Every structure is written in structure tokens, then in C-alpha cells.
Tab-separated table of C-alpha atoms in Angstrom:
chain	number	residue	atom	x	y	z
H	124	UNK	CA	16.063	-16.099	139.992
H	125	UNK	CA	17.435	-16.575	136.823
H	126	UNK	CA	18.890	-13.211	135.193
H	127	UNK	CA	18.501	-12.489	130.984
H	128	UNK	CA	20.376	-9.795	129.422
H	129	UNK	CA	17.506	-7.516	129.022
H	130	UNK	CA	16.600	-7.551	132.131
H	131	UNK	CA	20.442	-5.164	133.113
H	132	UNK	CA	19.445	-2.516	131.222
H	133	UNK	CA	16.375	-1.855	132.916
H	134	UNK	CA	18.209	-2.464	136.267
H	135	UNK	CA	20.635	-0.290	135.486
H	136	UNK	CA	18.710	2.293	133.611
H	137	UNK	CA	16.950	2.536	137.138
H	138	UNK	CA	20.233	3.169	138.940
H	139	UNK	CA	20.931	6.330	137.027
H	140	UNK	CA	17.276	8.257	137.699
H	141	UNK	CA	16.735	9.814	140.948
H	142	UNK	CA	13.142	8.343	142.175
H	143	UNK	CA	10.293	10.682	141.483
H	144	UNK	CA	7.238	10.704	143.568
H	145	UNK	CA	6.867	9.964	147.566
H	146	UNK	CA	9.759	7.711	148.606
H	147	UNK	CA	9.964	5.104	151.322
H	148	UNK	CA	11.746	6.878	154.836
H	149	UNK	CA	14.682	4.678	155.919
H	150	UNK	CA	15.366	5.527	159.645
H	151	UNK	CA	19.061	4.662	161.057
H	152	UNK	CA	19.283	5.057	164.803
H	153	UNK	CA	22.567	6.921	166.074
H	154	UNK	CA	23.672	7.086	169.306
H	155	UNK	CA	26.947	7.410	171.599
H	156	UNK	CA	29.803	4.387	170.750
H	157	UNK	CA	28.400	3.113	168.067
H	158	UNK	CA	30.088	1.580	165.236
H	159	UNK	CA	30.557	3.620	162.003
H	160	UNK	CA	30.729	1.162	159.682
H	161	UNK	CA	27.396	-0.348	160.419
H	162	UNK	CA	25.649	1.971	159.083
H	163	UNK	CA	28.145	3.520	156.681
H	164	UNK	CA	28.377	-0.024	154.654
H	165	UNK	CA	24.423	-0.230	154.316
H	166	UNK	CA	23.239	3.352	153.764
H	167	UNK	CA	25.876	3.283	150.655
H	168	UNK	CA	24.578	0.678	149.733
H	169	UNK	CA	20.203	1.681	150.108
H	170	UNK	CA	20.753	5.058	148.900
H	171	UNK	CA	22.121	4.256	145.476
H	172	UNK	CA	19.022	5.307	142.554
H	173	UNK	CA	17.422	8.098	145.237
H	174	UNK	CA	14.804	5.687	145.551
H	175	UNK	CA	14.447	6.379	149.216
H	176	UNK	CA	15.014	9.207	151.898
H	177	UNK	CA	17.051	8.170	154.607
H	178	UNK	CA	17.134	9.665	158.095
H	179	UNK	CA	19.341	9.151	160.737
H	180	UNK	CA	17.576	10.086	164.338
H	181	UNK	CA	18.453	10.778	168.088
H	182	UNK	CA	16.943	12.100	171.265
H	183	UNK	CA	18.605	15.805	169.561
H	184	UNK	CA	20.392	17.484	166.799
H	185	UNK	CA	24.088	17.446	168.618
H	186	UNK	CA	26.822	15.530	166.736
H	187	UNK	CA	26.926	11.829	167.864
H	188	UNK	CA	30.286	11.009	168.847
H	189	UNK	CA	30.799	7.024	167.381
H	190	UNK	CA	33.349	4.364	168.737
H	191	UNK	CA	36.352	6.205	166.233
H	192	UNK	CA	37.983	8.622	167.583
H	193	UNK	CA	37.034	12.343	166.029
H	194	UNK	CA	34.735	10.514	163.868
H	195	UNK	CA	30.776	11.892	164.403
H	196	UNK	CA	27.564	11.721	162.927
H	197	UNK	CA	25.141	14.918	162.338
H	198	UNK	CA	21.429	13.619	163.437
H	199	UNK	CA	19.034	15.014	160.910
H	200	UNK	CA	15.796	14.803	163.123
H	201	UNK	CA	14.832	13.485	166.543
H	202	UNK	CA	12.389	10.670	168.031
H	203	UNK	CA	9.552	13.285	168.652
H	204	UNK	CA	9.448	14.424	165.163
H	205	UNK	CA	9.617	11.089	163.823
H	206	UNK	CA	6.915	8.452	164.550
H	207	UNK	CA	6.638	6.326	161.416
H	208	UNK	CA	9.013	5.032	159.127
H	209	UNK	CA	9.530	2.034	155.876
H	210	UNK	CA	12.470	0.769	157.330
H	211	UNK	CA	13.786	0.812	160.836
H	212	UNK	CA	17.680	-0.013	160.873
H	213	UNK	CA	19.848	-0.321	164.397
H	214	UNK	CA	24.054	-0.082	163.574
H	215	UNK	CA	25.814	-2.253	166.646
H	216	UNK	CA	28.355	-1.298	169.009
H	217	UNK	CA	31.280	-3.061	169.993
H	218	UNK	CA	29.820	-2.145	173.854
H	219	UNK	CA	25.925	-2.838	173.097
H	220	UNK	CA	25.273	-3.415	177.332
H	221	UNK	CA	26.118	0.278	177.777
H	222	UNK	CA	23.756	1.111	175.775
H	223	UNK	CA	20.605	-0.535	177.189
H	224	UNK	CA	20.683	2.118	179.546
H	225	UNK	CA	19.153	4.769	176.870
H	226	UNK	CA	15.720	3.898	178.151
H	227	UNK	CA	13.881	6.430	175.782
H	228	UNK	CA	15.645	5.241	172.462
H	229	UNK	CA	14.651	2.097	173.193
H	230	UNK	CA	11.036	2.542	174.104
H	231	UNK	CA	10.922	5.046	170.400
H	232	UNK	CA	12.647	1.302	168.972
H	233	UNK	CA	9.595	-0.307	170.022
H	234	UNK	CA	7.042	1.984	169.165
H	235	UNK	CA	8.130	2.769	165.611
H	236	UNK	CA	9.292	-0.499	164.872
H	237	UNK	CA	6.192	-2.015	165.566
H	238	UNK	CA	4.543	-0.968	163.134
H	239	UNK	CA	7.507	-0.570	160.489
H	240	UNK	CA	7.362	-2.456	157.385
H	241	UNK	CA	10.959	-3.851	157.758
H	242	UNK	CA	12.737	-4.067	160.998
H	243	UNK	CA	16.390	-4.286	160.550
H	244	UNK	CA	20.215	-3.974	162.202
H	245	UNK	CA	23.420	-4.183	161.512
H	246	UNK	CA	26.119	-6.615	164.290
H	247	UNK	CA	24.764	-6.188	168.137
H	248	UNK	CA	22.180	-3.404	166.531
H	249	UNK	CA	20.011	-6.734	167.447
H	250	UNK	CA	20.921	-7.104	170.970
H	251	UNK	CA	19.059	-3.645	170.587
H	252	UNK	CA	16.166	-4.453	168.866
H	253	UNK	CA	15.900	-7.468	170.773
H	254	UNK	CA	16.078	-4.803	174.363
H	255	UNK	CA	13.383	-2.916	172.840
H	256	UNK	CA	10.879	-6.141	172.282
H	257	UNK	CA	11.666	-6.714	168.855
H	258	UNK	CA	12.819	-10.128	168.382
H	259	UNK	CA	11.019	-12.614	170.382
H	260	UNK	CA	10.127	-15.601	168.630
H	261	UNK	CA	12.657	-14.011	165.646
H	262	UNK	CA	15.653	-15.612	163.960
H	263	UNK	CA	18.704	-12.990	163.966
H	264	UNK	CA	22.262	-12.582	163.545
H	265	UNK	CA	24.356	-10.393	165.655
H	266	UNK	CA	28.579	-10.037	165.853
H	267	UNK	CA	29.633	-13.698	166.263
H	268	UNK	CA	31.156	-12.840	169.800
H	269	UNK	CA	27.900	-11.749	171.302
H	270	UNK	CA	25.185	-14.029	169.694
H	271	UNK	CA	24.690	-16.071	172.999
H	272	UNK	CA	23.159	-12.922	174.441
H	273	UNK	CA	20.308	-12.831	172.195
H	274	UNK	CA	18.232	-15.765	174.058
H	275	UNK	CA	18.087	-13.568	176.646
H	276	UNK	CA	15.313	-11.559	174.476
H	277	UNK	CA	13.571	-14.905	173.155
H	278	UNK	CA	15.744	-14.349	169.690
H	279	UNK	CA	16.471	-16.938	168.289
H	280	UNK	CA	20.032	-17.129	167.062
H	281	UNK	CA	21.752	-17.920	164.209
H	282	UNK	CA	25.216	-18.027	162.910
H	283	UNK	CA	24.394	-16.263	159.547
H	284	UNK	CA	26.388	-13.489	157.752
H	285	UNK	CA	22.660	-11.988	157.411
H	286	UNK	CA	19.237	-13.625	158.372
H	287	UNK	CA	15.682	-13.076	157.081
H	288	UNK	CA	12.705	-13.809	158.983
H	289	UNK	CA	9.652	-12.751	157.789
H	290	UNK	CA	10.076	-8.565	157.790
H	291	UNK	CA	13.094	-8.788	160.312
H	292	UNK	CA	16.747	-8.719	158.743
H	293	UNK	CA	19.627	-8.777	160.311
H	294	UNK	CA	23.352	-8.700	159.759
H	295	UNK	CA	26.357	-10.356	161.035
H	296	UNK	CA	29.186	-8.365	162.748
H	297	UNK	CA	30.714	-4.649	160.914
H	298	UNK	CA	31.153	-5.590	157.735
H	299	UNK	CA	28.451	-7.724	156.790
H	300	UNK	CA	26.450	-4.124	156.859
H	301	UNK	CA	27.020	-4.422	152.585
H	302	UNK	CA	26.034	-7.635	152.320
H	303	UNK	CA	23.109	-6.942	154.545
H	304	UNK	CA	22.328	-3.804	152.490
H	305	UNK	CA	22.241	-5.960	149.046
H	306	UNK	CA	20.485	-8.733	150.739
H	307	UNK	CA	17.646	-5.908	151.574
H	308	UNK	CA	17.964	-3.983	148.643
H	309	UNK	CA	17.140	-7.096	146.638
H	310	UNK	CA	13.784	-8.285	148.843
H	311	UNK	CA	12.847	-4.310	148.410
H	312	UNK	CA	13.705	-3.532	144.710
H	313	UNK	CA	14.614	-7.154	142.939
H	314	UNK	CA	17.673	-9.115	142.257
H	315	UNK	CA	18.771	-7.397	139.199
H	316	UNK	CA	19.220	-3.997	141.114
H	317	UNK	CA	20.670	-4.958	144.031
H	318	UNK	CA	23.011	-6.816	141.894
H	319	UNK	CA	23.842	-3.730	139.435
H	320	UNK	CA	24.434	-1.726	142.902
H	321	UNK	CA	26.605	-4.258	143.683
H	322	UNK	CA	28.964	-3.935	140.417
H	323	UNK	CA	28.312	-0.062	140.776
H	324	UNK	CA	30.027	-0.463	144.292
H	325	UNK	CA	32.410	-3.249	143.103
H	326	UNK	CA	32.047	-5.032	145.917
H	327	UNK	CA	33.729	-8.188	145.592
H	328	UNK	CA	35.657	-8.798	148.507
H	329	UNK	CA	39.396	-10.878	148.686
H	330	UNK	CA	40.334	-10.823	152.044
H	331	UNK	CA	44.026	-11.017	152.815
H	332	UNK	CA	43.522	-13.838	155.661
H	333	UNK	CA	40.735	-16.512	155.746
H	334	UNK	CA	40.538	-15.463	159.815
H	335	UNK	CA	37.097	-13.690	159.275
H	336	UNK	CA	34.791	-16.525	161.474
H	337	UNK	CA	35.608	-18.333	164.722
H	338	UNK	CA	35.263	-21.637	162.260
H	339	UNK	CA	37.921	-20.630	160.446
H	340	UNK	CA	40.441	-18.733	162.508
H	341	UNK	CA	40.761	-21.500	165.268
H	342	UNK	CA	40.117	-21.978	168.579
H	343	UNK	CA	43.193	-20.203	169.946
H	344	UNK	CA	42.876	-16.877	167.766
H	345	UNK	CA	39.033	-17.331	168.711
H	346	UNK	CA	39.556	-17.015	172.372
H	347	UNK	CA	42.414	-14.574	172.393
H	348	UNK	CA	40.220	-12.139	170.587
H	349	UNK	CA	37.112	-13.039	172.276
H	350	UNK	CA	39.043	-12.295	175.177
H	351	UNK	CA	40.355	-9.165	174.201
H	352	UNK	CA	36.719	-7.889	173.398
H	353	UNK	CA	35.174	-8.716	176.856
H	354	UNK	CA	37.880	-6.944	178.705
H	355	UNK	CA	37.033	-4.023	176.806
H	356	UNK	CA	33.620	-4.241	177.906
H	357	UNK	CA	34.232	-4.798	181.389
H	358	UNK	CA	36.504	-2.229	181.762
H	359	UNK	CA	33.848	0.163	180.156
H	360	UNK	CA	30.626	-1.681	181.697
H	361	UNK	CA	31.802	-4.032	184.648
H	362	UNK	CA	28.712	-5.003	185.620
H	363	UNK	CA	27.548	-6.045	181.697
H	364	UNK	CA	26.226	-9.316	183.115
H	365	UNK	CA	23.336	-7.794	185.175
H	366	UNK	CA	22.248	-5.219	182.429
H	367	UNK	CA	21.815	-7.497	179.939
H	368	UNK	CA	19.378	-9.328	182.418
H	369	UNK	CA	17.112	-6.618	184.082
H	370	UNK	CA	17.544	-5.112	180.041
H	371	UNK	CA	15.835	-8.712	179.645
H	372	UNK	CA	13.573	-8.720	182.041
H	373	UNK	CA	12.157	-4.825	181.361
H	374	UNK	CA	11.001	-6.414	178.318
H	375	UNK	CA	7.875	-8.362	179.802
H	376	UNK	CA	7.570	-5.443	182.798
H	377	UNK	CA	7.204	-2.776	179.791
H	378	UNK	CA	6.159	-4.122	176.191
């Protein structure tokens, strides 16, 4: 789409009013270990304007501890008092096997986002979606180091920094949580919006090393750090392997 000068204003004009009116529910799900910046980076992104109300939901109302250290997250309403919403989002986890054992988040994944406009996530927030029946027959991204496990759910991977398909959108690993963010914010509200939040946020990244994608860091960094993450997860979840399977298989038992 091709941008003209008067088009800005409008865009940004837009920006600085607080929507009026019923506004579109954004749900986030939060739960124990996950990762911060998932959902950080994209709800900075969506709630620029007001033009939506954003709620961020778990089983209760007790602070969610996250994968930081002394770093949690308030829920501001639970599954049984929410049952519809625009946009379903799922942040990742650098440990995403230990939590396919939270049974009734995933079944409220399921039910919600089946009917849910836009079904969305953020890294291995898909390995979730795709545990609560989500994804089959779907393209999606997930963090680069885990996108193998998506066949398991009949995904349908790909090595994308974010990935559209049809009213599914997913994002890469941590940070790509802003780009995902603009990339929605732009199918929801238009180019010229998403691209004024983006120069509100001035978000135009330099990283210091060019390291950021297996392709580029090489194949010795690659497996060092692939290495590093796995024994993470075993040490947490040793028996990762055989969740992610029966997580698999509960899929065509259940949905």
C-alpha cells in the first residue's frame, strides 16, 4: 500500500484520541514461567490510541510469577468470567512442555479461541495454541529452537519472524512480539497506523551482532545454544519428550 502525505495526519490524529464507543477485548493468557517480553513487546504496541481493552486472564487473581526473577504479572479477570473475546493472544515460555500440563487453561484456549476473531501468540505461545487444537492444518511460527515440535499438532511450520494465515498470527521467538504487534495492528487498523505507532515507539532496531537466526550465527553458536536451552528443559521437565506426545495425542481424544 502506497502511503500519501495526507493520509499521516489522519493516522496520527487517531493515535492521540482515546477510542470512544464499545472497543474490541484483547485477551493475553498468563500463566507460571512465562516469558515477559512476549507479551510486554505486543500489548505496547496494541494498546497505543485506547482503541481496545486488553485483559490479561488466569485460572485466579494471584500474581503470576514469569520466567524473571521478582518479575510478576497482576491477572485482571479469570477463565470463568471470561468466555468471549476479539483477540486471543498466547506469550511463550522458554519451558512450553511444562506447561501442557495446565489442562484447564488449555481446554478455556480452545473454547474461546474457537470462536475468536483473531487467534494469536507470541514464540512457543503456539506450541500452546497448537496443545489446545488450534493449529491443525495452520501455518505458524514459534522460537526457532522449538519449531520442529509443532508437527506434532498438525501445524504447519514456518521459519518466519511472524506468519499470517487466514485469522491465525503468530510470532517468532521474544522479541519478534513488536513486530508481531505492528504486523496485527496493521491487518486490524491499516498500514498508516500501525506505522505511526511504530515511529511513536521508535522502533527501529540496530542490533549490536548479526547472531539473531541460526542462518546467521553458524552452526557452532547454533548448537551450543540450542544445547544450552534443552538442558534447561530437561533439568526442569526430564521427561519433555513424552508430554509433548500424549499433549499431542489429547488433542484428537478431547477436541
Amino acid at each position: 500500500m502506497k502511503n500519501t502525505s495526507k493520509e499521516y495526519p489522519a493516522a496520527l490524529s487517531s493515535l492521540m484520541k482515546a477510542s470512544s464507543g464499545e472497543k474490541p477485548t484483547l485477551a493475553f493468557v498468563i500463566f507460571p514461567g512465562m516469558t515477559p517480553l512476549d507479551m510486554i513487546g505486543p500489548a505496547t504496541v496494541l494498546e497505543v490510541g485506547g482503541w481496545l481493552n486488553i485483559e490479561y486472564v488466569w485460572r485466579d487473581l494471584l500474581p503470576v510469577h514469569t520466567e524473571l526473577a521478582h518479575i510478576s504479572f497482576s491477572p485482571s479477570i479469570t477463565f470463568e468470567q471470561l468466555d468471549k473475546v476479539d483477540i486471543l493472544c498466547i506469550p511463550g515460555t522458554g519451558n512450553p512442555y511444562a506447561v501442557l500440563s495446565e489442562l484447564d487453561m488449555l481446554d478455556w484456549i480452545h473454547k474461546v479461541g474457537s470462536k475468536a476473531p483473531w487467534v494469536t501468540s507470541v514464540c512457543t505461545g503456539s506450541i500452546l495454541l497448537g496443545a489446545a487444537g488450534l493449529l491443525k492444518g495452520y501455518k505458524a511460527a514459534t522460537h526457532w529452537s522449538m519449531t520442529d515440535d509443532l508437527n506434532e499438532f498438525g501445524a504447519i511450520p514456518v521459519n518466519k519472524r511472524v506468519v499470517i494465515d487466514r485469522n491465525r498470527v503468530t510470532g517468532g521467538g521474544v522479541t519478534a512480539g513488536i513486530d508481531f504487534g505492528l504486523t496485527l495492528l496493521a491487518e486490524i487498523k491499516g498500514e498508516e497506523y500501525a506505522q505511526a505507532v511504530q515511529l511513536a515507539m521508535q522502533y527501529s532496531p540496530e542490533p549490536p551482532f548479526n547472531s539473531g537466526m541460526p542462518e546467521l550465527a553458524g552452526k557452532e553458536m547454533t548448537n551450543a545454544t540450542l544445547q544450552a536451552i534443552f538442558s534447561n528443559v530437561e533439568q526442569q521437565t526430564p521427561n519433555y519428550k513424552e508430554i509433548l506426545i500424549k499433549s499431542a495425542k489429547r488433542i484428537s481424544d478431547i477436541y
